[in-house]
Amino acid sequence: MAALLNGIWVVLGVALLLLMSLEVLLTSYYERADKEEIVSAAKAAANADVYANADLAEGYFKEFKDAAHWPLPWASYTQSRAPDYTGKFINVNEGIRRTWNSGTINDDRSARLRIFFFGGSTLWGYGSRDDFTIPSLVAKKLAEKGTGAKVTNYAVGADVTTQSLIRFVLELRKRNAPDLVVFYGGRMDAFSACYEGKPGVPIGSSNLERISSDKEAKARVTIKLENFALTRLLTGKRKFVGCLEKLDALSDGALEVYLGNVRFVKAISESLSFKTLFYLEPQLSDKTHRTKYEEDHLLKSEKRLPGRNDIYSLMRSKLVKEYESSGQNVIHDLHDMFSDVASPIYIDGSHYGEDGNELISRKITADILALYAPAK
């Protein structure tokens, strides 16, 4: 009996040692594989048909890979901030992307319009150089029209409008008020509702809930099965359920959250005497004449999270219908911005290149000039 027990312990010990060795090897393998996936994604984006200069695109995305640091650094209230970075194409200081600003128009800097932009990664300028983001191009076009403006890009990747609103409130708390604030987005509100399975929360909220205050101590010492590399080997890559079965309810919830934020900003604007512009961004499925590259990425994005495009389209149509019936012209819907464009616009399922930024910046610039046009 003693010999049998001793043999069992030896077998168990050897098995445990093999499992530990396999866990270490798999952990190392998956770390390398995840890094390679990021690199390959950057290379794929650099080969998007929106870029005429392949060398410039490759250089940009190599820099973006170093600058991204995903997941983003933690920030109080907003959950995240853009990491600081200094490069040739990308520069971020104290979480704010560098924006083109002219010193040649209106020598009296106090006479310049102070314009704040808030939004997610498309406004931040994923795939675009500092001087060719939407805020930078708006600043350039205003200068060309003789209107001096100090433009600040407060956008952060993956921001929903509630996060953008909080960032704005934090600036107002510092008595840093603009003449005009532009909120650009809407899509992330719908995407977050689809991804998280409930509206009104930022991306990644489900992960934070797992270590909420009443569970934090337990989470520190609990060994979670899903964190093991062996589990990943056995279960494969995580697959997202999507939201096709709950499109109507989730789009209603996302709409109510978005409109609540719009109403809040409008109320503040009346008190502090600044102007507002809200834009619902376009998405790839809105583009009628898609290139083969764009068509492939549209299929990939929908396969990865079924319903992600439909929920935004539904939310947007409900929102536009509600505002048209009220006779208000507060929110600008850009769904048809690229609908008839045959040339390449999109880098992936969500982001467009500098040509797309150019078209959008023309529209926003025209709206700003109309907003400040002398009364006839």
Short mmCIF file of C-alpha atoms in Angstrom, two decimals:
data_model
loop_
_atom_site.label_atom_id
_atom_site.label_comp_id
_atom_site.label_asym_id
_atom_site.label_seq_id
_atom_site.Cartn_x
_atom_site.Cartn_y
_atom_site.Cartn_z
CA MET A 1 0.00 0.00 0.00
CA ALA A 2 2.84 2.38 0.91
CA ALA A 3 4.57 1.61 -2.36
CA LEU A 4 1.32 2.22 -4.28
CA LEU A 5 0.69 5.57 -2.59
CA ASN A 6 4.29 6.59 -3.20
CA GLY A 7 3.88 5.72 -6.88
CA ILE A 8 0.65 7.74 -7.10
CA TRP A 9 2.35 10.78 -5.55
CA VAL A 10 5.23 10.48 -8.00
CA VAL A 11 2.82 10.31 -10.96
CA LEU A 12 0.82 13.29 -9.64
CA GLY A 13 4.02 15.24 -9.04
CA VAL A 14 5.30 14.58 -12.55
CA ALA A 15 1.89 15.47 -14.04
CA LEU A 16 1.76 18.71 -12.05
CA LEU A 17 5.28 19.60 -13.14
CA LEU A 18 4.38 18.94 -16.78
CA LEU A 19 1.23 21.06 -16.49
CA MET A 20 3.19 23.92 -14.90
CA SER A 21 5.83 23.71 -17.63
CA LEU A 22 3.13 23.67 -20.31
CA GLU A 23 1.41 26.68 -18.69
CA VAL A 24 4.67 28.66 -18.70
CA LEU A 25 5.38 27.76 -22.33
CA LEU A 26 1.83 28.59 -23.45
CA THR A 27 1.84 31.90 -21.58
CA SER A 28 5.06 32.89 -23.33
CA TYR A 29 3.67 31.72 -26.68
CA TYR A 30 0.41 33.66 -26.34
CA GLU A 31 2.23 36.82 -25.25
CA ARG A 32 4.32 36.67 -28.43
CA ALA A 33 1.29 35.75 -30.55
CA ASP A 34 -0.74 38.68 -29.19
CA LYS A 35 2.11 41.09 -29.91
CA GLU A 36 2.49 39.66 -33.42
CA GLU A 37 -1.25 40.07 -33.96
CA ILE A 38 -0.97 43.77 -33.11
CA VAL A 39 1.98 44.13 -35.49
CA SER A 40 0.18 42.27 -38.29
CA ALA A 41 -2.94 44.40 -37.77
CA ALA A 42 -0.80 47.52 -38.11
CA LYS A 43 0.79 46.13 -41.29
CA ALA A 44 -2.66 45.32 -42.69
CA ALA A 45 -3.86 48.84 -41.94
CA ALA A 46 -0.75 50.26 -43.62
CA ASN A 47 -1.76 48.36 -46.77
CA ALA A 48 -5.23 49.92 -46.82
CA ASP A 49 -6.09 51.34 -50.22
CA VAL A 50 -6.58 54.82 -48.75
CA TYR A 51 -2.79 55.25 -48.58
CA ALA A 52 -0.96 56.27 -51.75
CA ASN A 53 2.41 56.29 -49.99
CA ALA A 54 3.03 52.81 -48.58
CA ASP A 55 6.30 53.78 -46.86
CA LEU A 56 4.65 56.69 -45.05
CA ALA A 57 1.74 54.48 -43.98
CA GLU A 58 4.05 51.77 -42.67
CA GLY A 59 6.07 54.35 -40.75
CA TYR A 60 2.90 55.81 -39.28
CA PHE A 61 1.55 52.50 -38.03
CA LYS A 62 4.90 51.47 -36.58
CA GLU A 63 4.72 54.69 -34.59
CA PHE A 64 1.07 54.12 -33.68
CA LYS A 65 1.93 50.66 -32.33
CA ASP A 66 4.42 52.29 -29.93
CA ALA A 67 2.07 55.14 -29.06
CA ALA A 68 -1.12 53.14 -28.46
CA HIS A 69 -0.24 51.29 -25.22
CA TRP A 70 -3.57 49.44 -25.20
CA PRO A 71 -5.32 49.16 -22.78
CA LEU A 72 -5.22 52.92 -22.27
CA PRO A 73 -3.84 54.34 -19.00
CA TRP A 74 -6.36 54.72 -16.19
CA ALA A 75 -7.90 58.14 -15.47
CA SER A 76 -10.27 59.18 -12.71
CA TYR A 77 -13.96 59.59 -13.68
CA THR A 78 -13.40 58.90 -17.39
CA GLN A 79 -11.70 55.48 -16.91
CA SER A 80 -9.06 56.17 -19.56
CA ARG A 81 -6.83 58.76 -21.19
CA ALA A 82 -4.60 58.85 -24.24
CA PRO A 83 -0.98 57.99 -23.34
CA ASP A 84 1.56 60.75 -23.85
CA TYR A 85 3.84 60.23 -26.85
CA THR A 86 6.29 62.17 -28.99
CA GLY A 87 6.90 61.10 -32.57
CA LYS A 88 7.06 62.20 -36.19
CA PHE A 89 3.37 61.57 -36.96
CA ILE A 90 1.76 61.32 -33.52
CA ASN A 91 2.20 63.66 -30.56
CA VAL A 92 0.15 63.54 -27.37
CA ASN A 93 0.75 65.76 -24.36
CA GLU A 94 -1.20 65.36 -21.10
CA GLY A 95 -3.65 63.13 -22.94
CA ILE A 96 -4.37 65.67 -25.72
CA ARG A 97 -3.49 65.00 -29.37
CA ARG A 98 -1.55 67.80 -31.03
CA THR A 99 -3.69 69.90 -33.34
CA TRP A 100 -2.61 72.24 -36.13
CA ASN A 101 -3.03 75.86 -35.09
CA SER A 102 -1.96 78.93 -37.04
CA GLY A 103 -0.16 81.86 -35.49
CA THR A 104 -0.57 84.03 -38.58
CA ILE A 105 -4.29 84.75 -38.38
CA ASN A 106 -5.54 87.23 -35.79
CA ASP A 107 -2.43 88.37 -33.96
CA ASP A 108 -4.68 89.18 -31.05
CA ARG A 109 -4.96 85.65 -29.63
CA SER A 110 -7.79 86.68 -27.33
CA ALA A 111 -9.90 87.35 -30.45
CA ARG A 112 -9.60 83.74 -31.64
CA LEU A 113 -12.46 81.32 -31.37
CA ARG A 114 -11.74 78.68 -28.75
CA ILE A 115 -13.06 75.38 -30.08
CA PHE A 116 -13.09 72.07 -28.17
CA PHE A 117 -13.58 68.74 -29.96
CA PHE A 118 -14.71 65.60 -28.12
CA GLY A 119 -15.13 62.09 -29.49
CA GLY A 120 -13.52 58.68 -29.96
CA SER A 121 -10.78 57.19 -32.10
CA THR A 122 -12.08 58.51 -35.45
CA LEU A 123 -11.91 62.08 -34.14
CA TRP A 124 -8.63 61.41 -32.31
CA GLY A 125 -7.30 60.49 -35.72
CA TYR A 126 -6.53 56.78 -35.88
CA GLY A 127 -4.71 56.33 -39.18
CA SER A 128 -4.00 60.06 -39.60
CA ARG A 129 -1.06 62.33 -38.93
CA ASP A 130 -1.36 65.14 -36.38
CA ASP A 131 -1.95 67.84 -38.98
CA PHE A 132 -4.59 65.81 -40.84
CA THR A 133 -7.03 64.84 -38.10
CA ILE A 134 -10.53 66.31 -38.36
CA PRO A 135 -9.84 69.03 -35.73
CA SER A 136 -6.55 69.99 -37.42
CA LEU A 137 -8.16 70.24 -40.85
CA VAL A 138 -11.01 72.35 -39.42
CA ALA A 139 -8.44 74.71 -37.89
CA LYS A 140 -6.65 74.99 -41.26
CA LYS A 141 -9.85 75.68 -43.19
CA LEU A 142 -10.99 78.32 -40.72
CA ALA A 143 -7.61 80.02 -41.06
CA GLU A 144 -7.94 79.94 -44.85
CA LYS A 145 -11.28 81.74 -44.46
CA GLY A 146 -9.68 84.37 -42.24
CA THR A 147 -11.16 83.08 -39.00
CA GLY A 148 -8.65 82.62 -36.21
CA ALA A 149 -9.31 79.62 -33.98
CA LYS A 150 -7.52 77.80 -31.18
CA VAL A 151 -8.65 74.21 -31.64
CA THR A 152 -8.13 71.50 -29.01
CA ASN A 153 -8.67 67.79 -29.67
CA TYR A 154 -9.82 66.10 -26.44
CA ALA A 155 -10.84 62.87 -28.20
CA VAL A 156 -9.77 59.52 -26.70
CA GLY A 157 -10.05 56.12 -28.36
CA ALA A 158 -13.22 54.15 -27.52
CA ASP A 159 -14.91 57.09 -25.76
CA VAL A 160 -18.70 56.98 -25.54
CA THR A 161 -20.45 60.36 -25.31
CA THR A 162 -20.85 60.14 -21.53
CA GLN A 163 -17.06 59.89 -21.17
CA SER A 164 -16.65 62.85 -23.54
CA LEU A 165 -19.21 64.79 -21.50
CA ILE A 166 -17.30 64.10 -18.27
CA ARG A 167 -14.04 65.20 -19.89
CA PHE A 168 -15.77 68.44 -20.88
CA VAL A 169 -17.16 68.97 -17.37
CA LEU A 170 -13.65 68.50 -15.94
CA GLU A 171 -12.38 71.26 -18.24
CA LEU A 172 -15.25 73.55 -17.22
CA ARG A 173 -14.44 72.86 -13.58
CA LYS A 174 -11.00 74.34 -14.27
CA ARG A 175 -12.76 77.40 -15.72
CA ASN A 176 -11.54 76.36 -19.14
CA ALA A 177 -14.64 77.17 -21.20
CA PRO A 178 -14.73 77.32 -25.03
CA ASP A 179 -16.63 79.53 -27.44
CA LEU A 180 -17.75 76.40 -29.26
CA VAL A 181 -17.78 72.70 -28.34
CA VAL A 182 -18.12 69.97 -30.96
CA PHE A 183 -19.19 66.44 -30.02
CA TYR A 184 -18.45 63.96 -32.79
CA GLY A 185 -19.48 60.31 -32.52
CA GLY A 186 -22.57 58.38 -31.52
CA ARG A 187 -21.31 55.11 -32.98
CA MET A 188 -19.44 54.11 -29.85
CA ASP A 189 -22.63 54.51 -27.79
CA ALA A 190 -24.31 51.93 -30.02
CA PHE A 191 -21.22 49.71 -30.24
CA SER A 192 -20.78 49.69 -26.46
CA ALA A 193 -24.42 48.67 -25.97
CA CYS A 194 -23.88 45.79 -28.41
CA TYR A 195 -20.53 44.73 -26.95
CA GLU A 196 -21.48 45.01 -23.26
CA GLY A 197 -25.08 43.86 -23.66
CA LYS A 198 -26.51 46.98 -22.02
CA PRO A 199 -26.65 50.66 -22.98
CA GLY A 200 -25.03 53.63 -21.26
CA VAL A 201 -21.71 52.10 -20.22
CA PRO A 202 -18.16 52.49 -21.55
CA ILE A 203 -16.37 49.70 -23.37
CA GLY A 204 -14.77 47.35 -20.83
CA SER A 205 -17.27 48.05 -18.04
CA SER A 206 -17.99 44.34 -17.61
CA ASN A 207 -14.32 43.76 -16.77
CA LEU A 208 -14.36 46.51 -14.14
CA GLU A 209 -17.52 45.13 -12.57
CA ARG A 210 -15.72 41.90 -11.83
CA ILE A 211 -13.47 43.77 -9.40
CA SER A 212 -16.01 46.19 -7.92
CA SER A 213 -15.37 47.36 -4.35
CA ASP A 214 -17.20 44.52 -2.63
CA LYS A 215 -15.32 41.91 -4.66
CA GLU A 216 -11.91 43.54 -4.92
CA ALA A 217 -10.24 41.76 -2.01
CA LYS A 218 -11.54 38.41 -3.18
CA ALA A 219 -10.45 39.10 -6.74
CA ARG A 220 -6.87 39.69 -5.58
CA VAL A 221 -6.49 36.19 -4.17
CA THR A 222 -8.83 34.17 -6.36
CA ILE A 223 -7.16 32.04 -9.01
CA LYS A 224 -9.41 32.42 -12.04
CA LEU A 225 -9.60 29.55 -14.48
CA GLU A 226 -10.13 31.84 -17.48
CA ASN A 227 -6.77 33.53 -16.83
CA PHE A 228 -4.76 30.37 -17.50
CA ALA A 229 -3.09 29.85 -20.88
CA LEU A 230 -4.21 26.19 -20.76
CA THR A 231 -7.83 27.38 -20.66
CA ARG A 232 -7.22 29.53 -23.71
CA LEU A 233 -5.70 26.54 -25.50
CA LEU A 234 -8.73 24.36 -24.75
CA THR A 235 -11.47 26.94 -25.35
CA GLY A 236 -9.90 28.87 -28.23
CA LYS A 237 -10.28 32.58 -28.89
CA ARG A 238 -13.15 34.36 -27.17
CA LYS A 239 -16.16 34.77 -29.45
CA PHE A 240 -18.52 37.69 -28.98
CA VAL A 241 -22.25 37.00 -29.00
CA GLY A 242 -23.30 40.28 -30.57
CA CYS A 243 -26.70 41.94 -30.26
CA LEU A 244 -28.86 40.87 -33.20
CA GLU A 245 -31.53 39.46 -30.90
CA LYS A 246 -31.81 42.65 -28.82
CA LEU A 247 -31.33 45.35 -31.47
CA ASP A 248 -34.51 47.29 -30.77
CA ALA A 249 -34.19 47.46 -26.98
CA LEU A 250 -30.46 48.21 -26.98
CA SER A 251 -30.75 50.87 -29.68
CA ASP A 252 -33.55 52.54 -27.66
CA GLY A 253 -31.33 52.55 -24.57
CA ALA A 254 -28.31 53.91 -26.43
CA LEU A 255 -30.50 56.60 -28.00
CA GLU A 256 -31.88 57.74 -24.64
CA VAL A 257 -28.37 57.99 -23.17
CA TYR A 258 -27.09 59.97 -26.15
CA LEU A 259 -30.04 62.38 -26.10
CA GLY A 260 -29.67 62.83 -22.35
CA ASN A 261 -26.08 63.94 -22.88
CA VAL A 262 -27.12 66.32 -25.66
CA ARG A 263 -29.77 67.89 -23.42
CA PHE A 264 -27.24 68.28 -20.61
CA VAL A 265 -24.66 70.01 -22.81
CA LYS A 266 -27.31 72.32 -24.25
CA ALA A 267 -28.40 73.30 -20.73
CA ILE A 268 -24.81 74.10 -19.72
CA SER A 269 -24.26 76.09 -22.92
CA GLU A 270 -27.13 78.43 -22.08
CA SER A 271 -25.64 79.12 -18.66
CA LEU A 272 -22.03 79.61 -19.79
CA SER A 273 -22.78 81.18 -23.19
CA PHE A 274 -20.93 78.84 -25.53
CA LYS A 275 -22.24 77.32 -28.77
CA THR A 276 -22.61 73.61 -29.53
CA LEU A 277 -22.46 71.29 -32.53
CA PHE A 278 -23.25 67.55 -32.45
CA TYR A 279 -22.38 65.11 -35.23
CA LEU A 280 -23.43 61.51 -35.82
CA GLU A 281 -20.46 59.97 -37.59
CA PRO A 282 -20.74 57.82 -40.73
CA GLN A 283 -19.86 54.13 -40.75
CA LEU A 284 -18.55 51.82 -43.46
CA SER A 285 -21.93 50.19 -44.13
CA ASP A 286 -23.26 53.64 -45.18
CA LYS A 287 -20.83 53.75 -48.11
CA THR A 288 -22.63 52.55 -51.24
CA HIS A 289 -19.63 52.20 -53.55
CA ARG A 290 -17.24 50.17 -51.41
CA THR A 291 -13.86 49.00 -52.67
CA LYS A 292 -13.00 45.30 -52.35
CA TYR A 293 -10.75 46.15 -49.39
CA GLU A 294 -13.61 47.99 -47.67
CA GLU A 295 -16.10 45.21 -48.43
CA ASP A 296 -13.78 42.63 -46.86
CA HIS A 297 -13.40 44.71 -43.71
CA LEU A 298 -17.13 45.29 -43.43
CA LEU A 299 -17.71 41.52 -43.46
CA LYS A 300 -14.94 40.97 -40.90
CA SER A 301 -16.31 43.59 -38.51
CA GLU A 302 -19.83 42.17 -38.65
CA LYS A 303 -18.58 38.61 -38.21
CA ARG A 304 -16.56 39.58 -35.15
CA LEU A 305 -19.53 41.25 -33.42
CA PRO A 306 -22.86 40.52 -35.14
CA GLY A 307 -25.21 43.49 -35.06
CA ARG A 308 -22.58 46.18 -34.48
CA ASN A 309 -23.48 48.04 -37.68
CA ASP A 310 -27.23 47.44 -37.49
CA ILE A 311 -27.59 48.79 -33.95
CA TYR A 312 -25.98 52.11 -34.85
CA SER A 313 -28.04 52.47 -38.02
CA LEU A 314 -31.21 51.79 -36.02
CA MET A 315 -30.26 54.15 -33.19
CA ARG A 316 -29.38 56.89 -35.67
CA SER A 317 -32.60 56.56 -37.68
CA LYS A 318 -34.68 56.75 -34.50
CA LEU A 319 -32.74 59.80 -33.32
CA VAL A 320 -33.03 61.67 -36.61
CA LYS A 321 -36.76 60.90 -36.79
CA GLU A 322 -37.31 62.22 -33.27
CA TYR A 323 -35.45 65.46 -33.95
CA GLU A 324 -37.09 66.04 -37.32
CA SER A 325 -40.51 65.71 -35.72
CA SER A 326 -39.54 68.24 -33.01
CA GLY A 327 -38.36 70.75 -35.61
CA GLN A 328 -34.94 71.10 -33.96
CA ASN A 329 -31.65 71.25 -35.84
CA VAL A 330 -29.23 70.41 -33.07
CA ILE A 331 -27.70 67.16 -34.32
CA HIS A 332 -26.10 66.75 -37.75
CA ASP A 333 -26.33 63.28 -39.28
CA LEU A 334 -23.34 62.48 -41.53
CA HIS A 335 -24.49 59.03 -42.65
CA ASP A 336 -24.45 60.06 -46.34
CA MET A 337 -21.06 61.80 -46.17
CA PHE A 338 -19.31 59.00 -48.12
CA SER A 339 -22.36 57.28 -49.64
CA ASP A 340 -21.54 58.23 -53.24
CA VAL A 341 -17.73 58.26 -52.93
CA ALA A 342 -16.20 55.52 -55.08
CA SER A 343 -12.59 56.09 -54.03
CA PRO A 344 -11.10 54.37 -50.92
CA ILE A 345 -12.07 56.02 -47.63
CA TYR A 346 -11.93 53.41 -44.84
CA ILE A 347 -8.87 51.84 -43.21
CA ASP A 348 -10.94 49.17 -41.44
CA GLY A 349 -14.53 48.59 -40.36
CA SER A 350 -14.63 51.79 -38.31
CA HIS A 351 -11.90 54.27 -39.20
CA TYR A 352 -11.30 56.40 -42.29
CA GLY A 353 -8.14 57.90 -43.65
CA GLU A 354 -7.12 61.50 -44.25
CA ASP A 355 -9.31 61.83 -47.37
CA GLY A 356 -12.33 61.01 -45.24
CA ASN A 357 -11.21 63.54 -42.64
CA GLU A 358 -10.94 66.13 -45.40
CA LEU A 359 -14.57 65.70 -46.49
CA ILE A 360 -15.89 65.76 -42.93
CA SER A 361 -13.81 68.81 -41.98
CA ARG A 362 -15.31 70.77 -44.90
CA LYS A 363 -18.80 70.13 -43.57
CA ILE A 364 -17.91 71.05 -39.98
CA THR A 365 -16.04 74.18 -41.09
CA ALA A 366 -19.05 75.34 -43.14
CA ASP A 367 -21.30 74.80 -40.12
CA ILE A 368 -18.97 76.79 -37.86
CA LEU A 369 -18.76 79.68 -40.30
CA ALA A 370 -22.55 79.69 -40.63
CA LEU A 371 -22.86 79.69 -36.86
CA TYR A 372 -20.73 82.81 -36.56
CA ALA A 373 -21.87 84.53 -39.76
CA PRO A 374 -22.93 88.16 -39.22
CA ALA A 375 -26.69 88.53 -38.97
CA LYS A 376 -28.17 89.92 -42.20
#
